[in-house]
Short mmCIF file of C-alpha atoms and ligand atoms in Angstrom, two decimals:
data_model
loop_
_atom_site.label_atom_id
_atom_site.label_comp_id
_atom_site.label_asym_id
_atom_site.label_seq_id
_atom_site.Cartn_x
_atom_site.Cartn_y
_atom_site.Cartn_z
CA MET A 1398 125.76 109.30 120.41
CA PHE A 1399 124.93 106.97 117.52
CA ASP A 1400 124.76 108.84 114.12
CA LEU A 1401 121.30 107.62 112.80
CA ARG A 1402 121.20 110.25 110.06
CA GLY A 1403 124.41 108.72 108.58
CA TYR A 1404 123.20 105.19 109.10
CA LEU A 1405 119.90 105.88 107.11
CA GLU A 1406 122.01 107.70 104.29
CA LYS A 1407 124.34 104.89 104.19
CA THR A 1408 121.39 102.38 104.05
CA SER A 1409 119.65 104.46 101.23
CA GLU A 1410 123.09 104.53 99.08
CA ARG A 1411 123.49 100.50 99.71
CA ILE A 1412 119.77 99.87 98.78
CA GLU A 1413 119.79 102.32 95.71
CA SER A 1414 123.04 100.66 94.71
CA ILE A 1415 121.73 97.06 94.76
CA PHE A 1416 118.44 98.13 93.20
CA GLN A 1417 120.31 99.82 90.15
CA SER A 1418 122.39 96.37 90.00
CA ILE A 1419 118.95 94.39 89.86
CA LEU A 1420 117.11 96.85 87.56
CA PRO A 1421 119.52 98.71 85.41
CA ASP A 1422 117.80 101.51 83.22
CA ASP A 1423 116.81 100.12 79.98
CA GLY A 1424 114.74 102.89 78.88
CA SER A 1425 111.50 101.13 78.88
CA ARG A 1426 108.45 102.77 80.26
CA ILE A 1427 107.69 100.27 82.91
CA VAL A 1428 111.38 100.24 84.14
CA ASN A 1429 111.38 103.91 84.24
CA ALA A 1430 108.28 103.89 86.43
CA MET A 1431 109.74 101.43 88.80
CA ARG A 1432 112.97 103.45 89.23
CA HIS A 1433 110.94 106.65 89.49
CA SER A 1434 109.41 105.19 92.63
CA MET A 1435 112.33 103.30 94.15
CA LEU A 1436 115.18 105.85 93.73
CA GLY A 1437 115.78 109.18 95.32
CA GLY A 1438 113.54 109.15 98.29
CA GLY A 1439 112.17 107.73 101.33
CA LYS A 1440 113.55 107.02 104.61
CA ARG A 1441 114.45 103.51 104.21
CA ILE A 1442 113.49 102.57 107.55
CA ARG A 1443 112.45 98.89 106.72
CA PRO A 1444 115.85 98.04 105.19
CA ALA A 1445 117.60 99.86 107.97
CA LEU A 1446 115.71 97.74 110.38
CA CYS A 1447 116.66 94.58 108.56
CA ILE A 1448 120.30 95.51 108.63
CA ALA A 1449 120.30 96.75 112.18
CA SER A 1450 118.42 93.42 113.19
CA SER A 1451 121.30 91.49 111.53
CA GLU A 1452 124.09 93.56 113.25
CA SER A 1453 122.43 93.21 116.53
CA VAL A 1454 122.77 89.35 116.51
CA GLY A 1455 126.43 89.63 115.07
CA GLY A 1456 125.65 89.35 111.36
CA SER A 1457 126.78 91.87 108.75
CA ALA A 1458 124.82 94.42 106.51
CA GLU A 1459 126.09 92.60 103.35
CA LYS A 1460 124.52 89.40 104.36
CA VAL A 1461 121.16 90.92 104.24
CA LEU A 1462 121.29 93.66 101.54
CA ARG A 1463 119.25 91.87 98.91
CA ALA A 1464 116.43 90.88 101.22
CA ALA A 1465 116.50 94.51 102.51
CA CYS A 1466 116.13 95.73 99.12
CA ALA A 1467 113.33 93.24 98.25
CA ILE A 1468 111.41 94.48 101.47
CA GLU A 1469 111.79 97.97 100.26
CA MET A 1470 110.45 97.06 96.84
CA ILE A 1471 107.37 95.61 98.46
CA HIS A 1472 106.95 98.76 100.54
CA THR A 1473 107.41 101.01 97.46
CA TYR A 1474 104.78 98.96 95.66
CA SER A 1475 102.29 99.43 98.38
CA LEU A 1476 102.89 103.36 98.18
CA ILE A 1477 102.43 103.44 94.52
CA HIS A 1478 99.10 101.42 94.76
CA ASP A 1479 98.10 103.59 97.89
CA ASP A 1480 98.47 106.73 95.97
CA LEU A 1481 96.14 105.73 93.16
CA PRO A 1482 92.89 107.48 92.53
CA ALA A 1483 91.06 104.58 93.77
CA MET A 1484 92.83 104.38 96.94
CA ASP A 1485 94.11 107.68 98.70
CA ASP A 1486 94.41 109.71 95.43
CA ASP A 1487 97.57 111.42 96.25
CA GLU A 1488 99.77 113.63 93.83
CA LEU A 1489 102.96 113.75 96.03
CA ARG A 1490 105.07 111.06 97.42
CA ARG A 1491 108.53 111.32 98.85
CA GLY A 1492 108.74 114.89 97.60
CA ARG A 1493 107.96 113.87 94.00
CA PRO A 1494 104.90 113.51 91.77
CA THR A 1495 103.36 109.98 92.63
CA CYS A 1496 103.88 107.32 90.10
CA HIS A 1497 100.57 107.53 88.46
CA ILE A 1498 100.94 111.63 87.99
CA ALA A 1499 104.55 111.11 86.57
CA PHE A 1500 103.52 108.48 84.13
CA ASP A 1501 99.72 107.34 84.09
CA GLU A 1502 97.34 105.11 86.18
CA ALA A 1503 97.87 102.09 84.17
CA THR A 1504 101.54 102.36 84.19
CA ALA A 1505 101.51 102.97 88.03
CA ILE A 1506 99.55 99.73 88.67
CA LEU A 1507 101.79 97.75 86.53
CA ALA A 1508 105.00 99.36 88.21
CA GLY A 1509 103.58 98.39 91.47
CA ASP A 1510 102.89 94.75 90.40
CA ALA A 1511 106.42 94.58 88.84
CA LEU A 1512 108.09 95.73 92.01
CA LEU A 1513 106.04 93.15 94.08
CA THR A 1514 107.02 90.40 91.85
CA LEU A 1515 110.70 91.43 91.41
CA ALA A 1516 110.90 91.40 95.26
CA PHE A 1517 110.03 87.71 95.29
CA GLU A 1518 112.38 86.98 92.43
CA THR A 1519 115.16 88.87 94.19
CA LEU A 1520 114.43 86.82 97.52
CA SER A 1521 114.51 83.47 95.76
CA GLU A 1522 118.01 84.31 94.31
CA ILE A 1523 119.74 84.93 97.67
CA GLU A 1524 122.37 82.51 98.09
CA CYS A 1525 122.20 79.82 100.76
CA ALA A 1526 125.69 80.38 102.13
CA GLY A 1527 127.48 79.60 105.41
CA HIS A 1528 125.25 78.25 108.22
CA LYS A 1529 121.97 79.28 106.52
CA SER A 1530 119.75 76.38 105.59
CA HIS A 1531 117.19 76.38 102.75
CA ALA A 1532 114.65 76.04 105.73
CA ASP A 1533 115.84 79.44 107.15
CA LEU A 1534 115.41 80.98 103.80
CA ALA A 1535 111.79 79.38 103.21
CA ALA A 1536 110.88 80.78 106.60
CA VAL A 1537 112.11 84.41 105.62
CA MET A 1538 109.99 84.20 102.29
CA ARG A 1539 107.11 82.93 104.25
CA LYS A 1540 107.37 85.60 106.70
CA ILE A 1541 107.62 88.49 103.97
CA SER A 1542 104.72 86.96 101.72
CA ARG A 1543 102.29 86.75 104.91
CA ALA A 1544 103.18 90.27 105.87
CA ALA A 1545 102.49 91.59 102.16
CA GLY A 1546 99.45 89.65 101.62
CA PHE A 1547 95.74 89.45 102.88
CA ARG A 1548 96.85 88.36 106.33
CA GLY A 1549 99.04 91.46 106.55
CA MET A 1550 99.23 94.66 104.49
CA ILE A 1551 96.54 94.14 101.96
CA GLY A 1552 94.26 92.91 104.51
CA GLY A 1553 94.92 95.87 106.81
CA GLN A 1554 94.49 98.16 103.74
CA MET A 1555 91.14 96.49 103.16
CA LYS A 1556 90.05 96.86 106.73
CA ASP A 1557 91.08 100.51 106.58
CA ILE A 1558 88.92 101.20 103.53
CA ALA A 1559 86.01 99.19 104.93
CA SER A 1560 86.16 101.29 108.15
CA GLU A 1561 86.07 104.83 106.52
CA GLY A 1562 83.39 106.84 108.23
CA ILE A 1563 82.89 104.24 110.88
CA VAL A 1564 84.30 104.66 114.50
CA LEU A 1565 86.49 101.76 115.39
CA GLU A 1566 87.34 100.47 118.87
CA LEU A 1567 90.90 100.91 119.91
CA ALA A 1568 91.57 97.18 119.75
CA ASP A 1569 90.40 96.94 116.11
CA LEU A 1570 92.34 100.06 115.05
CA GLN A 1571 95.37 98.21 116.67
CA GLU A 1572 94.75 95.12 114.70
CA MET A 1573 94.07 96.97 111.40
CA HIS A 1574 97.51 98.74 111.80
CA ALA A 1575 99.37 95.58 112.86
CA MET A 1576 98.31 94.08 109.57
CA LYS A 1577 98.68 97.24 107.31
CA THR A 1578 101.93 98.81 108.68
CA GLY A 1579 103.24 96.34 111.58
CA ALA A 1580 103.48 93.14 109.61
CA LEU A 1581 105.99 94.29 107.04
CA ILE A 1582 108.18 96.00 109.89
CA GLU A 1583 108.10 92.89 111.83
CA ALA A 1584 109.04 90.86 108.65
CA ALA A 1585 111.94 93.18 108.04
CA VAL A 1586 113.33 92.75 111.46
CA PHE A 1587 112.78 89.05 111.43
CA THR A 1588 114.53 88.71 108.16
CA GLY A 1589 117.56 90.38 109.71
CA ALA A 1590 117.64 88.11 112.70
CA VAL A 1591 117.37 84.96 110.70
CA LEU A 1592 119.71 85.68 107.98
CA GLY A 1593 122.15 87.45 110.28
CA GLY A 1594 122.45 84.16 112.19
CA GLY A 1595 120.49 84.89 115.47
CA ASN A 1596 119.11 82.21 117.48
CA PRO A 1597 115.31 81.51 118.10
CA HIS A 1598 115.64 83.30 121.55
CA GLN A 1599 116.97 86.60 119.88
CA ALA A 1600 114.71 86.27 117.06
CA ASN A 1601 111.64 86.34 119.81
CA ALA A 1602 113.10 89.32 121.54
CA LEU A 1603 113.57 91.08 118.28
CA THR A 1604 109.84 90.25 117.21
CA ASP A 1605 108.56 91.70 120.42
CA TYR A 1606 110.85 94.96 119.68
CA ALA A 1607 109.45 95.06 116.14
CA ARG A 1608 105.59 94.72 117.13
CA ARG A 1609 105.90 97.63 119.52
CA ILE A 1610 107.90 99.90 117.24
CA GLY A 1611 105.62 99.07 114.48
CA LEU A 1612 102.57 100.39 116.39
CA ALA A 1613 104.41 103.54 117.34
CA PHE A 1614 105.47 104.09 113.85
CA GLN A 1615 101.76 104.18 112.77
CA ILE A 1616 100.86 106.36 115.67
CA ALA A 1617 103.67 108.65 114.80
CA ASP A 1618 102.38 108.62 110.96
CA ASP A 1619 98.83 109.47 112.18
CA LEU A 1620 100.18 112.39 114.17
CA LEU A 1621 102.36 113.69 111.29
CA ASN A 1622 99.10 113.61 109.17
CA VAL A 1623 97.62 116.10 111.75
CA GLU A 1624 100.55 118.22 112.83
CA GLY A 1625 103.28 117.50 110.25
CA ASP A 1626 105.02 120.00 107.71
CA PRO A 1627 104.10 118.99 104.09
CA ALA A 1628 107.46 120.33 102.78
CA MET A 1629 109.46 118.20 105.24
CA LEU A 1630 107.28 115.18 104.81
CA GLY A 1631 107.26 115.33 100.89
CA LYS A 1632 103.47 114.46 100.89
CA ALA A 1633 100.31 115.97 101.73
CA VAL A 1634 98.79 116.18 105.22
CA GLY A 1635 95.15 116.41 106.73
CA SER A 1636 93.97 113.62 104.34
CA ASP A 1637 93.12 111.27 107.22
CA GLU A 1638 90.57 113.78 108.60
CA LYS A 1639 89.10 114.36 105.16
CA ARG A 1640 88.48 110.91 104.47
CA ARG A 1641 87.23 110.26 107.86
CA LYS A 1642 89.74 107.67 108.66
CA ASN A 1643 90.44 105.94 111.90
CA THR A 1644 93.44 107.27 113.43
CA TYR A 1645 95.05 107.17 116.98
CA PRO A 1646 94.90 110.98 117.58
CA GLY A 1647 91.21 110.71 116.22
CA ILE A 1648 90.20 108.14 118.57
CA MET A 1649 92.09 109.03 121.70
CA GLY A 1650 93.32 112.81 121.11
CA VAL A 1651 96.81 113.92 120.18
CA GLU A 1652 98.25 114.19 123.57
CA LYS A 1653 97.22 110.52 124.67
CA ALA A 1654 98.33 109.34 121.25
CA LYS A 1655 101.74 110.85 121.88
CA ARG A 1656 102.23 109.14 125.17
CA PHE A 1657 100.84 105.75 123.93
CA ALA A 1658 103.64 105.93 121.24
CA GLU A 1659 106.40 106.88 123.91
CA ASP A 1660 105.11 104.03 125.93
CA MET A 1661 105.35 101.59 123.08
CA ILE A 1662 109.04 102.66 122.33
CA LYS A 1663 109.98 102.31 126.10
CA HIS A 1664 108.64 98.71 125.98
CA ALA A 1665 110.37 98.00 122.66
CA LEU A 1666 113.74 99.10 124.17
CA GLU A 1667 113.19 96.98 127.05
CA ALA A 1668 112.69 93.84 124.78
CA ILE A 1669 116.38 94.39 123.60
CA GLU A 1670 117.80 95.47 126.79
CA PRO A 1671 119.88 92.05 126.92
CA PHE A 1672 121.46 92.97 123.57
CA ASP A 1673 124.93 94.50 123.54
CA GLU A 1674 126.14 97.77 121.68
CA GLN A 1675 125.73 96.28 118.39
CA ALA A 1676 122.13 96.83 118.90
CA GLN A 1677 122.64 100.67 119.04
CA PRO A 1678 121.18 101.15 115.50
CA LEU A 1679 117.89 99.43 116.66
CA ARG A 1680 117.83 101.52 119.71
CA ALA A 1681 118.40 104.89 117.78
CA ILE A 1682 115.75 103.70 115.15
CA ALA A 1683 113.25 103.10 117.94
CA THR A 1684 113.66 106.54 119.37
CA PHE A 1685 113.79 108.16 115.90
CA ILE A 1686 110.30 106.80 115.15
CA ILE A 1687 108.40 108.92 117.63
CA GLU A 1688 110.84 111.97 117.15
CA ARG A 1689 110.79 112.12 113.58
CA ASN A 1690 109.23 115.15 111.62
CA TYR A 1691 109.34 113.27 108.29
C1 GRG B 2483 97.08 95.80 95.81
C2 GRG B 2483 95.60 97.62 94.76
C3 GRG B 2483 96.47 97.05 95.79
C4 GRG B 2483 96.70 97.92 96.64
C5 GRG B 2483 97.67 97.67 97.82
C6 GRG B 2483 99.10 97.32 100.05
C7 GRG B 2483 98.28 98.59 99.84
C8 GRG B 2483 97.65 98.87 98.73
C9 GRG B 2483 98.58 99.59 100.80
C10 GRG B 2483 99.38 99.44 101.94
C11 GRG B 2483 99.02 100.57 102.88
C12 GRG B 2483 100.10 101.27 103.21
C13 GRG B 2483 100.60 102.18 102.14
C14 GRG B 2483 100.74 101.02 104.32
C15 GRG B 2483 102.09 101.83 104.80
C16 GRG B 2483 101.72 102.81 105.72
C17 GRG B 2483 102.69 103.76 105.80
C18 GRG B 2483 103.16 104.08 107.44
C19 GRG B 2483 103.59 104.31 104.91
C20 GRG B 2483 104.69 105.23 105.09
O1 GRG B 2483 106.05 104.69 105.30
P1 GRG B 2483 107.09 105.57 105.61
O2 GRG B 2483 107.09 106.70 106.40
O3 GRG B 2483 107.50 106.14 103.97
O4 GRG B 2483 108.40 104.66 105.83
P2 GRG B 2483 108.82 106.34 103.25
O5 GRG B 2483 108.47 107.07 102.04
O6 GRG B 2483 109.86 106.89 104.22
O7 GRG B 2483 109.50 105.00 102.71
#
């Protein structure tokens, strides 16, 4: 059986080591805040997906490590800003004080901005080696930029805020989450496929896989906010109901939401059925997404 725990631990070590080399400790307040949020926590699902996607098309982890680290920086920036008093106002993240609690609000805003910009600086420095063309790298940067921006994560967050207290239709909820959570997950898988040397046919199948696990990931996140253990999650639960947020369990009930997520994972696995055993990490991550308790 595939050792996903070991795979995620190794991913975490790799990402932390790359990040330490990109942003060594210089003792400044802004770097301390960036390092506080980036190091020592988080499942590292997005970088793991990027690496696993590369491996599934015969590429290596090394080929995509810097891009995977850049994607984790963008994700971490979104968590820092999402935790701010103007957003979800949370004090605990990844089992530690959120950035604005450990530092202060202004520093947390700047640390998020600095991680976002550092991510794109890091992407721009990826060497155009082997068969990779500048057009491939540009496609990756475009995909990640769109996923992070107003057509993706930020647009989804805006819809989320605007719909607090209003009951959404399922299709609108799905669109909101495809933007807020799904787009960056899809970008991580796409990046691995392209930089790993996959062909367009493989990239399409992997995109199909990514869209389905992205949706299941958000359903699982919603379910954990209802049923999860704060000690395991390293963050508070019950906040969605308090803020009258639109969630899958809220709209369709806990049991139906669970079945919906299971269905999504079944279809995701079907999308990558033609891939060989090198896609085992992708298969294990898909299953983990709905079975996780953190
Ligand atoms: C620009 C002011 C400003 C704010 C931006 C972009 C944004 C705020 C928020 C994005 C919304 C967001 C946080 C989406 C991600 C939702 C989600 C499921 C997060 C949890 O991801 P995990 O479980 O976390 O992968 P770990 O800690 O394991 O990395």
